Amino acid sequence: MTKEANYGSIEEKTALADDEATPSVEESSPSTIQKLGKLAIIVLVAAVGCSTALYAFSSNDTFSSADADTTVEPAMMSADDNVSNSANLTLPDYLEALDSSDPDYDASMLTSKYVIGEPGQGNMVPGKVELVRFVEEHFVFRTYGGGAKQCGWWWVLNPPRGKKETYFDHFAICPEWNDADNIVRCRVPENYVAVVGIGQTVTCPSGQYLDPDPSNLQLNGNICEASVVTDGHLSCEYCVSNDFNLRLSKCSNNGPDYIDGFVHRVLRGN
């Protein structure tokens, strides 16, 4: 036992009574007062320390477990939500993005070297491409001439417009590849699956650098084959492009024509 263990024993209290004196607070038990004082100080310091720590913990957002949980959870939810439209492209109403659960989904189409390109090499921007399905029939368009053939894989969703030079800039088309002397318009059948995305920058053989407009989506797909499968023949319309404004070309429009009217009705029995 230590001396502190016997503190306040009966023997000490009896000795104090025999002295027949009324001691002051300081005299009655100096060690007791000191001990109690030290104990009170320790308790006070501990209480202050705890309340300070609690205040710091509650006022510091970094250490909030609730905040930590809500920070992680939205990140995981965002990753899941982006599966169906990971590129976050703004698609027209006649297209829907496919997710990996769709039976027609083929991830290799989004990473093909014929679709994706590095900066300055053309094609589409990695991560800015989407597999889509046509939910209704719709026209797509392609300029060709020079080194570009009628039935290639690169198409645009809207009728060509403006001067050729402007069109080339908007879609990063090198004049050495395609002189855009002609336009072909094909009808894409419902449920057809293709790749759409934002065009990549390209450095042309002449050294000209083209940076396409990200609001103009490009399409990669075997459109001519899809047209033949649907209608039994190549139901596309060809026309000479108008040098003043591509929009003035005969087939640079979304309106009905001979193919849409007579031939389309005969083939489908409408």
Coordinates of N, CA and C in Angstrom, one line a residue, residues 141-150 160-169 172-184 238-247 249:
F141 N -26.7 11.7 -94.0 CA -26.1 12.3 -95.2 C -24.6 12.1 -95.2
R142 N -24.1 12.2 -96.5 CA -22.7 12.0 -96.7 C -22.3 12.8 -97.9
T143 N -21.2 13.6 -97.8 CA -20.6 14.2 -99.0 C -19.5 13.3 -99.5
Y144 N -19.3 13.3 -100.8 CA -18.3 12.4 -101.4 C -17.8 13.1 -102.7
G145 N -16.7 12.5 -103.2 CA -16.1 12.9 -104.4 C -14.6 13.0 -104.2
G146 N -13.8 12.9 -105.3 CA -12.4 12.9 -105.1 C -12.0 11.5 -104.6
G147 N -11.3 11.5 -103.4 CA -10.9 10.3 -102.8 C -12.0 9.6 -102.0
A148 N -13.2 10.2 -101.8 CA -14.2 9.6 -101.0 C -15.3 9.0 -101.9
K149 N -15.7 7.7 -101.6 CA -16.7 7.0 -102.4 C -18.1 7.3 -101.9
Q150 N -19.1 6.9 -102.7 CA -20.5 7.1 -102.3 C -20.8 6.4 -101.0
P160 N -26.2 18.7 -95.1 CA -25.1 19.6 -95.2 C -25.6 21.0 -95.6
R161 N -24.9 22.0 -95.1 CA -25.3 23.4 -95.4 C -24.1 24.3 -95.4
G162 N -24.2 25.4 -95.9 CA -23.1 26.4 -96.0 C -22.2 26.1 -97.1
K163 N -21.1 26.9 -97.2 CA -20.1 26.6 -98.2 C -19.3 25.4 -97.8
K164 N -18.6 24.8 -98.8 CA -17.8 23.6 -98.6 C -16.8 23.8 -97.5
E165 N -16.1 25.0 -97.6 CA -15.0 25.3 -96.7 C -15.5 25.3 -95.2
T166 N -16.7 25.8 -95.0 CA -17.3 25.9 -93.7 C -17.7 24.5 -93.2
Y167 N -18.2 23.7 -94.2 CA -18.6 22.3 -93.9 C -17.4 21.5 -93.5
F168 N -16.3 21.7 -94.2 CA -15.1 20.9 -93.9 C -14.6 21.3 -92.5
D169 N -14.7 22.6 -92.2 CA -14.2 23.0 -90.8 C -15.1 22.4 -89.7
A172 N -14.2 18.6 -89.7 CA -12.8 18.2 -89.8 C -12.6 17.3 -91.0
I173 N -13.0 17.7 -92.2 CA -12.8 16.9 -93.4 C -11.7 17.6 -94.2
C174 N -10.7 16.8 -94.5 CA -9.6 17.4 -95.3 C -10.0 17.3 -96.8
P175 N -9.8 18.4 -97.5 CA -10.2 18.5 -98.9 C -9.4 17.4 -99.7
E176 N -8.3 17.0 -99.2 CA -7.5 16.0 -100.0 C -8.2 14.6 -99.9
W177 N -9.1 14.5 -98.9 CA -9.8 13.2 -98.8 C -11.1 13.2 -99.5
N178 N -11.7 14.4 -99.5 CA -13.1 14.5 -99.9 C -13.4 15.9 -100.5
D179 N -13.7 16.0 -101.8 CA -13.9 17.3 -102.3 C -15.4 17.7 -102.3
A180 N -16.3 16.8 -101.7 CA -17.7 17.2 -101.5 C -18.4 17.7 -102.7
D181 N -18.1 17.1 -103.9 CA -18.8 17.5 -105.1 C -20.2 16.9 -105.2
N182 N -20.4 15.9 -104.4 CA -21.7 15.2 -104.4 C -22.2 14.9 -103.0
I183 N -23.5 14.7 -102.9 CA -24.1 14.4 -101.6 C -25.0 13.1 -101.8
V184 N -25.0 12.2 -100.9 CA -25.8 11.1 -100.9 C -26.7 11.1 -99.6
Y238 N -28.9 10.5 -104.7 CA -27.6 11.1 -105.0 C -27.9 12.4 -105.7
C239 N -27.0 13.4 -105.5 CA -27.2 14.7 -106.2 C -25.9 15.4 -106.2
V240 N -25.7 16.4 -107.1 CA -24.6 17.2 -107.2 C -24.7 18.3 -106.1
S241 N -23.6 18.6 -105.4 CA -23.7 19.6 -104.4 C -23.6 21.0 -105.0
N242 N -24.3 21.9 -104.3 CA -24.3 23.3 -104.8 C -23.1 24.0 -104.2
D243 N -22.3 24.6 -105.1 CA -21.1 25.2 -104.6 C -21.3 26.4 -103.7
F244 N -22.5 27.1 -104.0 CA -22.8 28.3 -103.3 C -23.2 28.0 -101.8
N245 N -24.1 27.0 -101.7 CA -24.6 26.6 -100.4 C -25.0 25.1 -100.5
L246 N -24.4 24.2 -99.7 CA -24.7 22.8 -99.8 C -26.2 22.6 -99.5
R247 N -26.8 23.4 -98.7 CA -28.2 23.3 -98.4 C -29.1 23.4 -99.6
S249 N -28.6 22.0 -102.4 CA -28.5 20.8 -103.2 C -29.8 20.0 -103.1

